[in-house]
Amino acid sequence: MSEPIRIAIVGAGPAGFFLAEKLLGQTETPVAVDLFDRLPTPYGLVRFGVAPDHEKIKSVTRSFDRTAARPGFRFLGAVDIGAALSVDELRRHYHALCFATGAQTDRRLGIPGEDLAGSHPATEFVAWYNGHPDFRDHQFDLSAERVAVIGVGNVAVDVARILCRTPEELARTDLADHALEALRESRVREVHLLGRRGPAQAAFTTPEVKELGELEGADLIISPEEAALDPLSQAALDAEGDKNTVRKVEVIQQAAGREPAGKPKRLFLRFLVSPTEILGDDQGRVRGLRLVRNQLVDRNGSLSARATEVTEEIPVGLVFRSVGYRGVALPGVPFDEKSGTVPNASGRVLDPAGAPIPGCYVAGWIKRGPSGVIGTNKPDAGETAAALLEDAAAGRLHAPGADPCDVLLAAKGIEPISWEEWLKLQQHENERGQADGRPRTKVIDLAEARASARGARL
Ligand code: NAP
């Protein structure tokens, strides 16, 4: 049997694992896959993005674990490609490099007041409450009674829901300990979730909005006027007949017709409003939000928001901007600033002249942008794997040196966390959590994570 082709995947989130599975799960071309992550822990956004009260969604990690058990798979955690090791250095040891680094930052709103104290990207709040080591020291002033969440995607819904959950509900999840403590003391009583278009265009999915209407500690409040469809949306829905959208609008309109039950918190879901300014007090802290009412207009076949003359101000002490993630450039890899993605054709990375770079691939959000659910990354990874295997068969991959990358890592004094070491850390987290009736208690401190992975008694 011929020597396996050596493949490095950078980023151990869902896209990285699905890609590893597609490569290791075929038998035609022998491959060895090294899956790198800059953190000591695998699973990417399943660990640091999926909401702690959505434990079921995290069961996808079982399929990642099956991939990790395949012959030819290695996990190399705590290796920062682009910092500790350059892409060029890595390239000397592999026939193919695949980047599955996701979208690590947030999109900006571009309105005055965006950087006031108390205005945060929702992505940072999510990373903080999920125990991402880079965000553990972030501070969010939960003494504010009113909070605005800008955007109506599933991330905005997650943030609003976590703010509305009772401390008892949160205590049953794997929310980071520091967040559990802070949310226990939270004085938040009102959350305003703000959509710039109407119910038919809301980016959240139906089960997610339905769940907002079933919260133990918060009433969902929607004004019937804002829940009603404008003539353009109604016409578009009638013409397309998209069942998912019809159901979503139904759920929203049913909730709008409901009397509040007088629960301790109130969650206002608004439509057809855009923030035009985040207002500050004389200390430079958020004190409110200026909104403009929108109407929908047809722009090249899709309905977009156009501002009217009608404005309002809402007093809020905290703002989460949840208008989408954005990819970050990796030194040594082409990047399109406009889309925040790596230019590619079916996963083959393209150079500035539009030609494929031999042995260079992308998968997941850095390939197609931050959209879709976890499962969307499966066919996406399938496409990239097919391109790579086709190039391998055609002799189009890069020709590396004979040494495995271990030689380079050792020379640089880098000691990656292995899969077996991660399993030890995971067992430690599970045991700690289950003793308190939680799925796990995450280790957040990087040094502690390393020590625990290496079997040290903590
Ligand atoms: P998203 O789904 O793209 O939603 C972004 C939201 O921001 C949209 O409502 C968008 O409105 C709004 N927006 C954009 N620019 C704006 C502006 N300038 N002013 C006001 N609003 C603005 O992004 P996301 O919520 O970050 O989620 C990312 C992906 O992860 C999505 O595919 C999502 O479904 C997925 N996800 C899934 C789950 C789950 O399955 N439970 C949980 C979390 C995330 P327009 O539509 O008008 O542009």
XYZ file of C-alpha atoms in Angstrom, residues 83-263:
181
model
C 1.320 32.618 15.436
C 3.401 29.739 16.889
C 3.768 28.171 13.468
C 3.409 29.904 10.113
C 1.337 28.539 7.249
C 4.528 28.297 5.179
C 6.242 26.239 7.870
C 3.269 23.908 8.080
C 3.189 23.536 4.318
C 6.663 21.962 4.303
C 5.264 18.907 6.102
C 1.928 18.230 4.389
C 0.625 17.386 0.936
C -2.477 19.452 1.696
C -3.512 22.164 4.163
C -7.202 22.775 4.873
C -8.430 25.821 6.740
C -11.632 25.448 8.744
C -11.084 28.414 11.041
C -14.688 29.658 11.061
C -15.643 33.300 11.554
C -13.927 34.563 14.661
C -15.128 38.128 14.925
C -18.329 40.156 14.561
C -19.777 42.420 11.879
C -20.030 46.128 12.723
C -23.211 48.203 12.593
C -21.504 51.422 11.544
C -23.652 53.746 13.681
C -22.612 56.403 16.230
C -22.139 55.128 19.771
C -21.180 51.607 18.753
C -18.071 51.686 20.966
C -19.637 53.196 24.098
C -19.115 51.291 27.346
C -21.985 48.832 27.597
C -22.234 48.183 23.835
C -20.846 44.725 22.993
C -20.766 42.285 20.110
C -23.149 39.439 21.002
C -20.438 37.027 19.852
C -18.270 38.145 22.819
C -21.094 37.630 25.306
C -21.695 34.155 23.844
C -17.989 33.280 24.063
C -17.892 34.617 27.657
C -20.882 32.675 28.952
C -19.645 29.535 27.191
C -16.251 29.759 28.914
C -14.019 30.577 25.925
C -10.600 31.213 27.525
C -10.009 34.419 25.486
C -13.164 36.032 26.903
C -13.183 34.907 30.530
C -12.144 38.336 31.835
C -14.712 40.325 29.852
C -17.154 42.341 31.944
C -20.826 42.838 31.101
C -22.779 45.225 33.294
C -25.802 43.127 34.185
C -26.950 45.731 36.693
C -28.808 47.359 33.774
C -32.542 46.675 33.961
C -33.143 47.099 30.228
C -31.100 45.503 27.485
C -31.329 45.696 23.696
C -30.226 42.915 21.365
C -29.851 44.178 17.790
C -30.644 41.630 15.086
C -33.065 38.698 14.982
C -30.847 35.763 13.989
C -30.469 32.643 16.124
C -27.501 34.153 17.977
C -29.646 37.139 19.043
C -32.328 34.696 20.192
C -29.752 32.687 22.187
C -28.520 35.846 23.919
C -32.045 37.060 24.716
C -33.002 33.629 26.065
C -29.929 33.317 28.294
C -30.656 36.804 29.705
C -34.244 35.718 30.437
C -33.550 32.286 31.953
C -33.966 31.845 35.706
C -30.837 31.121 37.792
C -32.252 27.641 38.514
C -32.578 26.884 34.790
C -29.048 28.119 34.128
C -27.601 26.112 37.017
C -28.554 22.892 35.204
C -26.448 23.784 32.152
C -22.717 23.879 31.405
C -22.685 27.704 31.453
C -19.251 28.903 32.585
C -19.040 29.314 36.369
C -18.143 33.034 36.112
C -21.222 33.638 33.921
C -23.470 31.646 36.228
C -22.368 33.813 39.124
C -22.832 37.068 37.178
C -26.232 36.036 35.769
C -27.421 35.046 39.255
C -26.860 38.679 40.296
C -28.358 40.046 37.055
C -30.894 42.873 37.429
C -32.054 42.609 33.826
C -35.854 42.788 33.692
C -36.540 43.756 30.077
C -34.919 42.520 26.891
C -35.688 44.183 23.538
C -34.931 42.029 20.511
C -34.850 44.277 17.445
C -35.486 43.195 13.847
C -34.995 45.663 11.018
C -37.397 43.815 8.682
C -40.700 42.000 9.291
C -41.667 38.601 10.747
C -41.465 36.886 7.345
C -37.815 37.976 6.914
C -36.617 37.212 10.459
C -33.408 35.140 10.329
C -34.215 33.011 13.401
C -35.695 29.548 12.880
C -39.188 28.519 14.027
C -38.271 26.222 16.967
C -36.050 28.984 18.344
C -38.766 31.663 18.305
C -41.334 29.180 19.642
C -39.035 28.523 22.594
C -39.046 32.258 23.403
C -42.792 32.004 23.989
C -42.325 29.150 26.469
C -39.835 30.652 28.910
C -40.414 29.954 32.584
C -39.371 33.392 33.807
C -40.238 35.779 30.965
C -43.269 36.853 28.947
C -42.751 37.220 25.212
C -44.384 40.447 24.075
C -44.989 41.265 20.402
C -47.248 44.028 19.195
C -49.966 42.720 16.849
C -49.269 45.666 14.482
C -45.610 44.688 14.111
C -46.495 40.996 13.779
C -48.887 41.698 10.892
C -47.453 41.236 7.405
C -47.181 44.255 5.115
C -48.700 43.798 1.627
C -45.305 43.098 -0.027
C -44.383 40.345 2.453
C -47.856 38.825 2.195
C -47.651 38.805 -1.603
C -44.165 37.251 -1.535
C -45.298 34.568 0.920
C -48.406 33.796 -1.142
C -46.295 33.496 -4.277
C -43.489 31.386 -2.778
C -45.622 29.394 -0.336
C -42.516 28.590 1.708
C -43.864 26.333 4.485
C -41.125 27.195 6.983
C -41.794 30.909 6.688
C -45.563 30.425 6.854
C -45.129 28.432 10.095
C -42.697 30.985 11.539
C -45.095 33.860 10.866
C -47.923 31.829 12.429
C -45.907 31.250 15.605
C -45.065 34.959 15.828
C -48.664 36.041 15.269
C -49.992 33.551 17.829
C -47.531 34.900 20.399
C -48.591 38.469 19.539
C -52.190 37.603 20.379
C -51.334 36.248 23.833
C -51.900 38.096 27.113
C -48.695 38.391 29.204
C -48.835 36.100 32.249
C -47.042 38.567 34.528
C -43.726 36.645 34.676
